[in-house]
mmCIF file of C-alpha atoms in Angstrom:
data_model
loop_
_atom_site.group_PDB
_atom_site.id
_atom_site.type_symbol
_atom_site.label_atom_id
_atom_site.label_comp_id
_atom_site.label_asym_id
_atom_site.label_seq_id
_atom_site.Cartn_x
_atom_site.Cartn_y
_atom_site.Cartn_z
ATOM 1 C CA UNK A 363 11.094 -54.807 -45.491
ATOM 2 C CA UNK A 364 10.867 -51.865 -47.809
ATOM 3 C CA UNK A 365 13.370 -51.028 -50.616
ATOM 4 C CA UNK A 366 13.701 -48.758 -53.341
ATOM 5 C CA UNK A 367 15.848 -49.654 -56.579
ATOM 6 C CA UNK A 368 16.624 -47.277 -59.672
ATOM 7 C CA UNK A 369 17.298 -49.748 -62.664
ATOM 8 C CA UNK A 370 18.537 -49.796 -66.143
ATOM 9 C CA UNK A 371 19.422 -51.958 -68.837
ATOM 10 C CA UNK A 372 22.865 -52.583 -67.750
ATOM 11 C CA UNK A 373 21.973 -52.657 -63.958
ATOM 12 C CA UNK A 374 18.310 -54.514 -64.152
ATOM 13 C CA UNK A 375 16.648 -55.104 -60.342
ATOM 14 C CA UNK A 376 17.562 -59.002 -60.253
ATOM 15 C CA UNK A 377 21.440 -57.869 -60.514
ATOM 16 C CA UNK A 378 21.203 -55.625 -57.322
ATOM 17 C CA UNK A 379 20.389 -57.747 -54.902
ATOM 18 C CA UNK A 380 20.073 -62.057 -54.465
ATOM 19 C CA UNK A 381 16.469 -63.827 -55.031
ATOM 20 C CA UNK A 382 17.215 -64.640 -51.415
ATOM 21 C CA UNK A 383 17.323 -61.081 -49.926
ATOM 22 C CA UNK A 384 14.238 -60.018 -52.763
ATOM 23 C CA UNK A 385 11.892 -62.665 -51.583
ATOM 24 C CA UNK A 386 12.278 -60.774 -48.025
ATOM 25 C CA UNK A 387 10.895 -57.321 -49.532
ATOM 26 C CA UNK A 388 7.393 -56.331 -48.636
ATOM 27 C CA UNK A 389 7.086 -52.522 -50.062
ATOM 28 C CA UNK A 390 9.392 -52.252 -53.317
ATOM 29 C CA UNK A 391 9.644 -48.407 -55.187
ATOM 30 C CA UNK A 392 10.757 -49.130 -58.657
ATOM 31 C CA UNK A 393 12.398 -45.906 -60.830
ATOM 32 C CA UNK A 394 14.280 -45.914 -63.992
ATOM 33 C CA UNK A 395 13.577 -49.168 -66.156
ATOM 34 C CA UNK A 396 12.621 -52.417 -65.916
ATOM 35 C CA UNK A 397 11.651 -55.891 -68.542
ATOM 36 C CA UNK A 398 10.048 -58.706 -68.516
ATOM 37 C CA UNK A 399 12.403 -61.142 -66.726
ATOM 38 C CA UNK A 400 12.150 -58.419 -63.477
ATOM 39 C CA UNK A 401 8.179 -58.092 -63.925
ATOM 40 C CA UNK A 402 8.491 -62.417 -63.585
ATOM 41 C CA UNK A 403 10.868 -61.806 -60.787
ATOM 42 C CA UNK A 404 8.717 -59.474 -58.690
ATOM 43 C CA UNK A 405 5.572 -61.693 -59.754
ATOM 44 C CA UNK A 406 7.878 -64.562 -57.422
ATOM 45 C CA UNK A 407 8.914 -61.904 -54.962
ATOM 46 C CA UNK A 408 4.800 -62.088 -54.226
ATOM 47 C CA UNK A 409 3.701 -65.230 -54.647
ATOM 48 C CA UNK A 410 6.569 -66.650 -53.176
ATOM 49 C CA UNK A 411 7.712 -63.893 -50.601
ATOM 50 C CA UNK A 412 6.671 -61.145 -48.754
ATOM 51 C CA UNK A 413 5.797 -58.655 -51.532
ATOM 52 C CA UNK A 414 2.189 -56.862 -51.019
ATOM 53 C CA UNK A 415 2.745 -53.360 -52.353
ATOM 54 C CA UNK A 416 4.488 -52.716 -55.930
ATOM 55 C CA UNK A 417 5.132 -49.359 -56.537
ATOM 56 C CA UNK A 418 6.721 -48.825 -60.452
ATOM 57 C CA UNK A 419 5.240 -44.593 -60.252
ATOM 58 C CA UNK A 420 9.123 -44.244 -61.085
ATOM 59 C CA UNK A 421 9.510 -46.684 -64.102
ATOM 60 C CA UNK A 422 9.629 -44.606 -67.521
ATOM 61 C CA UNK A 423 11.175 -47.273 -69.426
ATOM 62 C CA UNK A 424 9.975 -50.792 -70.418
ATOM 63 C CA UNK A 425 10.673 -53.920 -72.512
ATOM 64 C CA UNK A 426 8.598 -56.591 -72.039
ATOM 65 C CA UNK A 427 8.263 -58.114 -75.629
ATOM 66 C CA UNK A 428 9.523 -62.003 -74.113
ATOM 67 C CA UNK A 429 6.257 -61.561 -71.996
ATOM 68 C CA UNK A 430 4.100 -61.820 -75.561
ATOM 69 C CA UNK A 431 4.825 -65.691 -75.476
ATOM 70 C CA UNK A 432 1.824 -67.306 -74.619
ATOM 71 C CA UNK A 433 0.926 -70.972 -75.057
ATOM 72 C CA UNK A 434 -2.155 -71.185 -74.584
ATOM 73 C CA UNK A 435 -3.666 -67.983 -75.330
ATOM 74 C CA UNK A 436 -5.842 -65.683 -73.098
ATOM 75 C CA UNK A 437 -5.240 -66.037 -69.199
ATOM 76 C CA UNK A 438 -2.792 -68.807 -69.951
ATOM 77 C CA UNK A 439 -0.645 -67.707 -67.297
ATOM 78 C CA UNK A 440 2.624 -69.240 -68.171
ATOM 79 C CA UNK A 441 3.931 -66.300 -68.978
ATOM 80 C CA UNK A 442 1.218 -63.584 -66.675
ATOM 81 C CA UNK A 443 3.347 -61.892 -63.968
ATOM 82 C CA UNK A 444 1.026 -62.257 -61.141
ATOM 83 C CA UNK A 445 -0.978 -64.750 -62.530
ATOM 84 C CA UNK A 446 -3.524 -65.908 -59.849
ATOM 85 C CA UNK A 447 -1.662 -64.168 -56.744
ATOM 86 C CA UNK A 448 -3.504 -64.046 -54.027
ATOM 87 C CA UNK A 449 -0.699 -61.817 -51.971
ATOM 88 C CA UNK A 450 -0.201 -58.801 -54.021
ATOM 89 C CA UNK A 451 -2.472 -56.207 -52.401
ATOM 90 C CA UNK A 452 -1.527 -52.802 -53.957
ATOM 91 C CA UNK A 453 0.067 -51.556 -57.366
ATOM 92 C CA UNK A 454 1.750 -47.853 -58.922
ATOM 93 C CA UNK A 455 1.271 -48.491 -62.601
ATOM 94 C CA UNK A 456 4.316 -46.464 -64.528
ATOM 95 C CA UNK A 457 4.235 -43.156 -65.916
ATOM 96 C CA UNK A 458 4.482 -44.101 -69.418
ATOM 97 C CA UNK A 459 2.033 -43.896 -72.341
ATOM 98 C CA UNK A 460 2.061 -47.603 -72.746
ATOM 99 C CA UNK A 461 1.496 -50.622 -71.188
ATOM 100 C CA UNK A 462 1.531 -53.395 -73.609
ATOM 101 C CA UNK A 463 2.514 -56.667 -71.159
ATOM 102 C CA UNK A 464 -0.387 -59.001 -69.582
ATOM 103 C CA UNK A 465 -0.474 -58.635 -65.745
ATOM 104 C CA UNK A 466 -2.296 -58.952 -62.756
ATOM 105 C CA UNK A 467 -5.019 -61.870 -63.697
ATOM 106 C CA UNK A 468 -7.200 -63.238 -61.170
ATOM 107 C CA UNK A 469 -5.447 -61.445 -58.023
ATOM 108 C CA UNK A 470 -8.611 -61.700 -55.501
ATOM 109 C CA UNK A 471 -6.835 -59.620 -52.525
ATOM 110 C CA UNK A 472 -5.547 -56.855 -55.012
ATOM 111 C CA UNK A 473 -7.620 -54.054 -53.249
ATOM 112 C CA UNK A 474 -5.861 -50.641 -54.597
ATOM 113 C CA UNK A 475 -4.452 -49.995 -58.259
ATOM 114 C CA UNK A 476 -3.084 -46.657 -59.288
ATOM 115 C CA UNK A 477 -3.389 -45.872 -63.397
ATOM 116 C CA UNK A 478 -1.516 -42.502 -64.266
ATOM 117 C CA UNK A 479 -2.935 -40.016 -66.919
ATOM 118 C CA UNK A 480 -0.225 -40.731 -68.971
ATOM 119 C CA UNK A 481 -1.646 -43.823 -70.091
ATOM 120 C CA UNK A 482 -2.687 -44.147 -73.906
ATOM 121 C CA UNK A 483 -2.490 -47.645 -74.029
ATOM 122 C CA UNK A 484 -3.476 -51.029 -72.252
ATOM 123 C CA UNK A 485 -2.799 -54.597 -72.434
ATOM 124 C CA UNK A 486 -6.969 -55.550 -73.105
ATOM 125 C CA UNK A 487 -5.693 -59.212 -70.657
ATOM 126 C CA UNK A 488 -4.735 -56.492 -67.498
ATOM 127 C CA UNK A 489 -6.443 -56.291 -64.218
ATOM 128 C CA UNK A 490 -8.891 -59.123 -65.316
ATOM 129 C CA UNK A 491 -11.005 -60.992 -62.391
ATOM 130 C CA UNK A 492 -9.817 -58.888 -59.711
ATOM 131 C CA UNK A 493 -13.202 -57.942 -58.208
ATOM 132 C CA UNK A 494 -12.497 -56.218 -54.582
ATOM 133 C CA UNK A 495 -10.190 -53.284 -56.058
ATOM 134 C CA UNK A 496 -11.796 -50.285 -54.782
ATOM 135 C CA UNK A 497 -11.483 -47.894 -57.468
ATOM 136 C CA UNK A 498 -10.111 -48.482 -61.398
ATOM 137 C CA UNK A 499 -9.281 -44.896 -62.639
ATOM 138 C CA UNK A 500 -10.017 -44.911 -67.176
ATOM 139 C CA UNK A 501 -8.268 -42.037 -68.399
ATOM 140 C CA UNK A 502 -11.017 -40.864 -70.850
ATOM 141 C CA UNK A 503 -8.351 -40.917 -73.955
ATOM 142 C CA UNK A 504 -6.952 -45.020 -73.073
ATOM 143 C CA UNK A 505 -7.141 -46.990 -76.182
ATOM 144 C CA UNK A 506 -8.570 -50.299 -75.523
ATOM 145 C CA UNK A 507 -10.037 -51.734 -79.027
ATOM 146 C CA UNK A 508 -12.992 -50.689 -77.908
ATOM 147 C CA UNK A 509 -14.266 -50.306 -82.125
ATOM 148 C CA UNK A 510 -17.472 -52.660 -81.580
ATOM 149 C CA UNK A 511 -17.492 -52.898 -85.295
ATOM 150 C CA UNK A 512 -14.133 -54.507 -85.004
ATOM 151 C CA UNK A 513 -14.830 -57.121 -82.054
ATOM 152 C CA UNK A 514 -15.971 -60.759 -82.525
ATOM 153 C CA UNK A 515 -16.165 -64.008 -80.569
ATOM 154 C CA UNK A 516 -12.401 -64.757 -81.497
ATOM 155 C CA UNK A 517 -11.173 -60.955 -80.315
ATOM 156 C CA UNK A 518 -13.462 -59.985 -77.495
ATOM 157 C CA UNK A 519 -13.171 -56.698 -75.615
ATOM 158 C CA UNK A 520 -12.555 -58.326 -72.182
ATOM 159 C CA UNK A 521 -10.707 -55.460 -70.408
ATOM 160 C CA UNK A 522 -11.375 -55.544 -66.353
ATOM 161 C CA UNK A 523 -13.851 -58.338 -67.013
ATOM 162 C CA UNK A 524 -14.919 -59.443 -63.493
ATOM 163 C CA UNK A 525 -12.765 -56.282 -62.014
ATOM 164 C CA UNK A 526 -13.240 -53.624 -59.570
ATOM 165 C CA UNK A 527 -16.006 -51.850 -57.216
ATOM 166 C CA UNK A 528 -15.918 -49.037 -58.755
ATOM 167 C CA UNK A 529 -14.636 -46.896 -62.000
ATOM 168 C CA UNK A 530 -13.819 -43.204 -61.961
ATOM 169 C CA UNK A 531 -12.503 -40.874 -65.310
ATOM 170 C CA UNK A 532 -11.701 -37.490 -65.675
ATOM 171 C CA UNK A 533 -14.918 -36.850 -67.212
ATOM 172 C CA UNK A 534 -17.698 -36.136 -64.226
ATOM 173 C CA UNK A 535 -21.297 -35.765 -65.206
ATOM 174 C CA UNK A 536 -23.718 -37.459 -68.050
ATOM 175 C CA UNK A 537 -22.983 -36.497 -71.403
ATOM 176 C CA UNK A 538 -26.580 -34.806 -72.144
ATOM 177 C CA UNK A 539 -25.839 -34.008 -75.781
ATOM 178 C CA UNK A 540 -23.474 -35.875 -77.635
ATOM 179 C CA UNK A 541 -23.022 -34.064 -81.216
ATOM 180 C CA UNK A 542 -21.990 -37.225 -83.399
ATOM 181 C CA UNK A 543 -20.362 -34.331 -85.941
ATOM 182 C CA UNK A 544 -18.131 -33.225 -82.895
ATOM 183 C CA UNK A 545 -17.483 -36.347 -80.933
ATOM 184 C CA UNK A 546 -14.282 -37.576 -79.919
ATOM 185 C CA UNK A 547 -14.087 -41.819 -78.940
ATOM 186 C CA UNK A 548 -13.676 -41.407 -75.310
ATOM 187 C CA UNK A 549 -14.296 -43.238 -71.910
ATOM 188 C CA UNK A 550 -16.510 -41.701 -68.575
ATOM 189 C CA UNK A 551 -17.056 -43.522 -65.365
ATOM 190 C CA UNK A 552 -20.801 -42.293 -64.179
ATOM 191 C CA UNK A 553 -22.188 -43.498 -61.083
ATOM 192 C CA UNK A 554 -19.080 -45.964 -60.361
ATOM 193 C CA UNK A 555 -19.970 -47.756 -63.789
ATOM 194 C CA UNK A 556 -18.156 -47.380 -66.821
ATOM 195 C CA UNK A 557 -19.171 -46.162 -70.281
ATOM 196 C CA UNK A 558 -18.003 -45.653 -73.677
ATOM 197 C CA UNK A 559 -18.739 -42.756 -76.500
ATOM 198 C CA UNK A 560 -17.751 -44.174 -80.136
ATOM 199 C CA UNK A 561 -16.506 -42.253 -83.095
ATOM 200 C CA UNK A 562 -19.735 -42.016 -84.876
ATOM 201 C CA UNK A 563 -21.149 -40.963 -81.322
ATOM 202 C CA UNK A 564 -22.848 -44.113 -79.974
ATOM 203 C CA UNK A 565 -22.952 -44.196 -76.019
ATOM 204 C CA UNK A 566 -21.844 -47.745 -74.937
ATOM 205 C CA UNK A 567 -22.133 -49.720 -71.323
ATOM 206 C CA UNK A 568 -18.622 -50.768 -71.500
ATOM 207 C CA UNK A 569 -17.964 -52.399 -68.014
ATOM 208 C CA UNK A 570 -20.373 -52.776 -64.880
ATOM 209 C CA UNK A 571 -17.792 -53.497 -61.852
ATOM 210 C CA UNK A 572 -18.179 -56.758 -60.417
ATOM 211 C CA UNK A 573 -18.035 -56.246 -56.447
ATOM 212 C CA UNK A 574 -20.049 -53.592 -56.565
ATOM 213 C CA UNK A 575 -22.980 -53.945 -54.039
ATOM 214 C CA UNK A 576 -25.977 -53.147 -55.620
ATOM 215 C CA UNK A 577 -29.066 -55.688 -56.108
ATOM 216 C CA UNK A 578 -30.622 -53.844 -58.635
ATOM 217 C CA UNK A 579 -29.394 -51.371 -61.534
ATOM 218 C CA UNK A 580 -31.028 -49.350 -63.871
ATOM 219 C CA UNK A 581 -29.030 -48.797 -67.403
ATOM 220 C CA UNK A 582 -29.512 -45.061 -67.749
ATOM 221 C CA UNK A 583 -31.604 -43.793 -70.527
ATOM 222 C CA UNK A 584 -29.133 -42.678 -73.945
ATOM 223 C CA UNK A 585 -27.273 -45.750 -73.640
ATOM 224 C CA UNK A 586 -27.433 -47.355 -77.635
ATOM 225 C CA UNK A 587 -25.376 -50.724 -76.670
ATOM 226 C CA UNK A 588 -23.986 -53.382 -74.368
ATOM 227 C CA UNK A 589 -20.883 -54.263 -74.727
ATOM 228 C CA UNK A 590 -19.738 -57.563 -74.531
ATOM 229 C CA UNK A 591 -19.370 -59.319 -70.759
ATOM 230 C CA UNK A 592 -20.549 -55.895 -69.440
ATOM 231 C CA UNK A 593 -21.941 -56.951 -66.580
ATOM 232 C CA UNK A 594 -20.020 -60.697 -66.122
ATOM 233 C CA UNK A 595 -19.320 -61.673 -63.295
ATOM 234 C CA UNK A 596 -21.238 -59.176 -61.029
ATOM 235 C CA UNK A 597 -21.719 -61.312 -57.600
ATOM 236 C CA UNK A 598 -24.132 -59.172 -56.362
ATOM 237 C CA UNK A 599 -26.903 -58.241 -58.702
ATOM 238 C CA UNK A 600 -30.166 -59.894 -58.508
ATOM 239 C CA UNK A 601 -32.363 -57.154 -61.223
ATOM 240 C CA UNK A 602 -31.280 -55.506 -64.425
ATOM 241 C CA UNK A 603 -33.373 -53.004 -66.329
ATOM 242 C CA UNK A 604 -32.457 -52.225 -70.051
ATOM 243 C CA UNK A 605 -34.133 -49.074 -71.482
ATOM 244 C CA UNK A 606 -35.811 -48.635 -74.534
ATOM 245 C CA UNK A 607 -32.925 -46.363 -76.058
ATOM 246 C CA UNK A 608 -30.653 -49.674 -76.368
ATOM 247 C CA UNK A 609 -30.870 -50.701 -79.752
ATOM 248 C CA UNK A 610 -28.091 -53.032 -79.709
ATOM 249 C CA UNK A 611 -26.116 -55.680 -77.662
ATOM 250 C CA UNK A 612 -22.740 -58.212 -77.983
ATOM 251 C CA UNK A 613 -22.523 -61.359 -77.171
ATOM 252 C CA UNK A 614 -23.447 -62.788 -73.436
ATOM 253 C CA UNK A 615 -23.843 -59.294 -71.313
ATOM 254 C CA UNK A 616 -24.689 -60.938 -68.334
ATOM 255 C CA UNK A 617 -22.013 -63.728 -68.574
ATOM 256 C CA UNK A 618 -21.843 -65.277 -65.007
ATOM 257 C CA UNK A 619 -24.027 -63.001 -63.113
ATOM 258 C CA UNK A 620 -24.329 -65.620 -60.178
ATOM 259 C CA UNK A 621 -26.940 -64.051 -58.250
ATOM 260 C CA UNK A 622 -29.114 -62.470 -61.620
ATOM 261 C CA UNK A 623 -32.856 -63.015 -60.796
ATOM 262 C CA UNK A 624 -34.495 -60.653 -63.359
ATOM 263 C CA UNK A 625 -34.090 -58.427 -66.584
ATOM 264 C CA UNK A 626 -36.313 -56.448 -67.812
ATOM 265 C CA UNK A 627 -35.907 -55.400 -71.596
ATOM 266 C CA UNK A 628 -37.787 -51.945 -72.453
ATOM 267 C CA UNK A 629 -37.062 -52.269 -75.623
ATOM 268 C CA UNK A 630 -40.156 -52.725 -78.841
ATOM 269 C CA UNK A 631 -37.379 -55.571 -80.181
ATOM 270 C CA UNK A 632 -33.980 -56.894 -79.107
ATOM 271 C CA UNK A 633 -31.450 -58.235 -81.359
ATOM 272 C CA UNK A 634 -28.176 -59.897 -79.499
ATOM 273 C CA UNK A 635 -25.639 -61.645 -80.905
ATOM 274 C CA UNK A 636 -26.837 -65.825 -80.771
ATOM 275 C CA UNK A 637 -27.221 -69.447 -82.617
ATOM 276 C CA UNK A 638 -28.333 -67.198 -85.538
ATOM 277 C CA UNK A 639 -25.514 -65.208 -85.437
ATOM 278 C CA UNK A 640 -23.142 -67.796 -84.687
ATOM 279 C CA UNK A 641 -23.722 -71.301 -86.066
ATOM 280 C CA UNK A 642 -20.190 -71.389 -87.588
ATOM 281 C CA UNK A 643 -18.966 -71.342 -83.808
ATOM 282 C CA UNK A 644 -21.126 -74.152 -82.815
ATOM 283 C CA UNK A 645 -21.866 -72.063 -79.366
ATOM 284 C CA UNK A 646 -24.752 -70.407 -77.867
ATOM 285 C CA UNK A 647 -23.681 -66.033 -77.609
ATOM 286 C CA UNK A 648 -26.969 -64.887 -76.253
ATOM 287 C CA UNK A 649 -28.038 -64.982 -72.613
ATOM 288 C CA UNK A 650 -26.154 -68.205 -70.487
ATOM 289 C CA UNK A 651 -24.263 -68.700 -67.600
ATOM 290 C CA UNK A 652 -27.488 -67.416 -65.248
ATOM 291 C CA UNK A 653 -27.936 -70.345 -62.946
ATOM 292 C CA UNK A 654 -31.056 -68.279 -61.019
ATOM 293 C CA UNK A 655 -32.823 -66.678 -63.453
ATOM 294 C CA UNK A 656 -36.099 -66.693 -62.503
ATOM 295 C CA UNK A 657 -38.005 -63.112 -64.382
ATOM 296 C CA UNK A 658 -37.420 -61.971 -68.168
ATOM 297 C CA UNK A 659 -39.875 -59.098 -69.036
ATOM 298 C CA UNK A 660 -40.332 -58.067 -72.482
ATOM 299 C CA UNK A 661 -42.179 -54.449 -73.510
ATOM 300 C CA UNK A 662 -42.217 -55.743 -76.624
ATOM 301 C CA UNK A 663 -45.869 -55.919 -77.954
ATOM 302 C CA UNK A 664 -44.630 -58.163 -80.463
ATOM 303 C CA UNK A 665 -42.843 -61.429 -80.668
ATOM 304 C CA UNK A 666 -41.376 -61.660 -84.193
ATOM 305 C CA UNK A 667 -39.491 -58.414 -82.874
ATOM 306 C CA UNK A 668 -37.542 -60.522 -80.586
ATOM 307 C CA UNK A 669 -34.579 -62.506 -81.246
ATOM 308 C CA UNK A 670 -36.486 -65.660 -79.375
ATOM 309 C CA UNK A 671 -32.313 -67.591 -80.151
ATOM 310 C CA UNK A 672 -31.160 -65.209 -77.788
ATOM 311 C CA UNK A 673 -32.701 -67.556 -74.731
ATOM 312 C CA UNK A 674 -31.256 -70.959 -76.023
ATOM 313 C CA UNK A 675 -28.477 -70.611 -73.443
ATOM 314 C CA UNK A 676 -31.136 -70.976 -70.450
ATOM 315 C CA UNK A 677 -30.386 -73.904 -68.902
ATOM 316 C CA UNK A 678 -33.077 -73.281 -66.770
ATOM 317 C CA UNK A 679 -35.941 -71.923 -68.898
ATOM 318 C CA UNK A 680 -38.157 -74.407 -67.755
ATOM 319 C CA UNK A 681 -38.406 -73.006 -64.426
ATOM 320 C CA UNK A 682 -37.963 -69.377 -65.503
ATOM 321 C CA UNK A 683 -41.338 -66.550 -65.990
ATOM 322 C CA UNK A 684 -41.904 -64.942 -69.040
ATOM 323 C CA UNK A 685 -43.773 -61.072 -68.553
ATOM 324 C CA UNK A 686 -45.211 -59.732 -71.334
ATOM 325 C CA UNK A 687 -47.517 -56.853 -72.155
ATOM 326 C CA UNK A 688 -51.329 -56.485 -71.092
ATOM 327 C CA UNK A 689 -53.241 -58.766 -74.253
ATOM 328 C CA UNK A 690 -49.947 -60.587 -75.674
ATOM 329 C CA UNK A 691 -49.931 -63.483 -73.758
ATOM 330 C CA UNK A 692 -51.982 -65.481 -76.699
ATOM 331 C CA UNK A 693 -49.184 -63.847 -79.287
ATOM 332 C CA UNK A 694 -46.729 -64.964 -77.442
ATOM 333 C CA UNK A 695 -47.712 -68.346 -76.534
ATOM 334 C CA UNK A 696 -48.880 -68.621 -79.943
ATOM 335 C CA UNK A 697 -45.465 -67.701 -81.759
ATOM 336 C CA UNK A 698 -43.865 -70.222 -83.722
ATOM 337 C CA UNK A 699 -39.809 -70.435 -84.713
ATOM 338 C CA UNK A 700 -38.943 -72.096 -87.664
ATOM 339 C CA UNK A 701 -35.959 -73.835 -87.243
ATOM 340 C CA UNK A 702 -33.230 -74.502 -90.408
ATOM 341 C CA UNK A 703 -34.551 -78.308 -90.578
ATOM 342 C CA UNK A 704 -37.910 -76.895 -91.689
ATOM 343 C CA UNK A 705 -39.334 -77.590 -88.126
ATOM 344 C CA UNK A 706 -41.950 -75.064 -85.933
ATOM 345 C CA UNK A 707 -41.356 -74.908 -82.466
ATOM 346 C CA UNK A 708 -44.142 -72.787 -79.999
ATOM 347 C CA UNK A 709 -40.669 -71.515 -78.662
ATOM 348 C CA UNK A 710 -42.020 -69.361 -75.568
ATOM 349 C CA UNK A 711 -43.904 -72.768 -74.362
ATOM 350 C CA UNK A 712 -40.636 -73.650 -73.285
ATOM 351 C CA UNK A 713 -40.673 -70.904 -70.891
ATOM 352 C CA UNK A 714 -42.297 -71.989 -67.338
ATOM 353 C CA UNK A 715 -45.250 -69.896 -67.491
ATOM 354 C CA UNK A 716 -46.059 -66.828 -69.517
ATOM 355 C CA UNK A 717 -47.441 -63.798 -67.336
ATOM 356 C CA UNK A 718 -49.189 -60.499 -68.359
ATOM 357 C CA UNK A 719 -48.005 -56.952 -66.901
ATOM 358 C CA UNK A 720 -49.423 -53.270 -67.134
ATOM 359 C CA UNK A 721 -46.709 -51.554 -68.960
#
């Protein structure tokens, strides 16, 4: 059954018609305004009725403050509309500048999502873990946090973590020359993946889409950093090669890359966030979560140039192959790591085998 409603604050949608009759609703048009005890009601209309498509392209009014009351912090879902539902296949967002309320976490059959250009603003815990939606439209201005400078272990930047096939913008093309005098913060989806230009002009990998269907992905050249999660939860990549323009990464890119075989970092050093970064967390922030590792190359000639801290979360280094440059096998095998207790490890012995390439 399909139905359209126009609400308000005196006339909200769960006064026009019983839960009863709702629950029967398949297709629902929403105009006019709508709060947090209706987005809870049509989360139920879905997860407990017929409702598939949600269409709120009429909504210009919101209040959804009650929504804010979380219990258990991020993902919680007590109080998530459409917390894990599994029926909702399609969704209008409003045409409003902002969209402060949590929704739409871990919906695996969501498959179509339409954002407006009138959005400034998004809720950083929306459209998380949804990986078959086709296409996520960024408007390049949408204000996400996305201030690396700002973001930490305790306030990630975990927007459409584990989301989407794809990501468009209204920007089309590779920013060639970004002038950091004249540069204004600003999304771009290139290639389906999408990126991030800073304030002082720094070209981020902001979010790889997780069903997307590539094996293998090269980071394109002029990208300065990885943001954190970029790539998590991407079911289908087996390679990853990181150019020597990326001078800087967050915390766990590659968090939950199931299928992750290989990366290959270009780079003369790597620094990422780890145990050296982080021993007031009592947690391991560099690479983890990569059950089938099997291939880490390193261009880097040196070994004291790399963060070596950065592996510790490799459960399975022991039966992982370290690459290294023509003549830097003995460096590398040879490298010791002086721990806090005073202790030397030969840290890349604990790799299975250590392997020489022609650069």
């Amino acid at each position: 059954m399909e139905k359209t409603f126009t609400c308000t604050q005196n006339l909200p949608l769960r006064a026009q018609m019983s839960e009863e009759e709702l629950l029967k609703i398949s297709e629902i048009h929403l105009n006019g305004f709508i709060d947090g005890e209706d987005f809870l009601l049509l989360s139920k209309m879905s997860k407990m009725g017929s409702l598939r498509l949600l269409d709120m392209g009429g909504v210009t009014e919101m209040a959804v403050s009650e929504l804010y009351k979380l219990d258990d912090g991020m993902c919680s879902g007590n109080h998530i509309p459409f917390y894990k539902n599994d029926r909702i296949e399609e969704v209008i967002f409003p045409h409003v500048d902002s969209f402060d309320a949590a929704m739409f976490v871990s919906c695996p059959n969501l498959r179509k999502v339409v954002i407006p250009k009138t959005l400034k603003s998004l809720n950083k815990e929306m459209l998380l873990f949804c990986p078959i939606i086709e296409e996520i439209y960024v408007p390049s201005n949408l204000n996400l946090d996305t201030s690396h400078f700002w973001r930490s272990p305790f306030f990630p930047s975990y927007s459409f973590w584990g989301s989407g096939k794809r990501f468009v913008s209204d920007i089309d093309g590779w920013p060639d020359d970004v002038d950091e005098d004249d540069v204004k913060p600003c999304f771009f989806a290139y290639d389906g993946v999408l990126y991030h230009i800073d304030g002082g002009g720094e070209l981020e990998l902001y979010r790889y889409p997780a069903g997307d269907e590539r094996t293998e992905f090269v980071v394109p050249d002029g990208v300065t950093h990885i943001c954190q999660y970029a790539f998590y939860q991407c079911r289908h990549l087996k390679k990853v090669t990181i150019p020597q323009s990326v001078s800087s990464f967050e915390e766990n890119p590659f968090g939950e890359c199931q299928a992750l075989e290989t990366i290959a970092f270009k780079q003369n050093g790597i620094r990422m966030f780890s145990m050296e970064d982080a021993d007031y967390l009592g947690g391991i922030l560099g690479l983890k979560d990569l059950p089938y590792i099997k291939h880490i190359f390193l261009y880097a000639e040196n070994p004291e140039d790399v963060c070596f801290d950065m592996f510790d979360g490799l459960k399975n280094i022991g039966e992982v192959t370290l690459h290294v440059p023509r003549s830097c096998k003995k460096k590398y095998e040879d490298y010791g790591v002086k721990w806090n207790n005073g202790s030397v490890t030969k840290a890349y012995l604990r790799f299975h085998h250590i392997e020489e390439f022609d650069m």
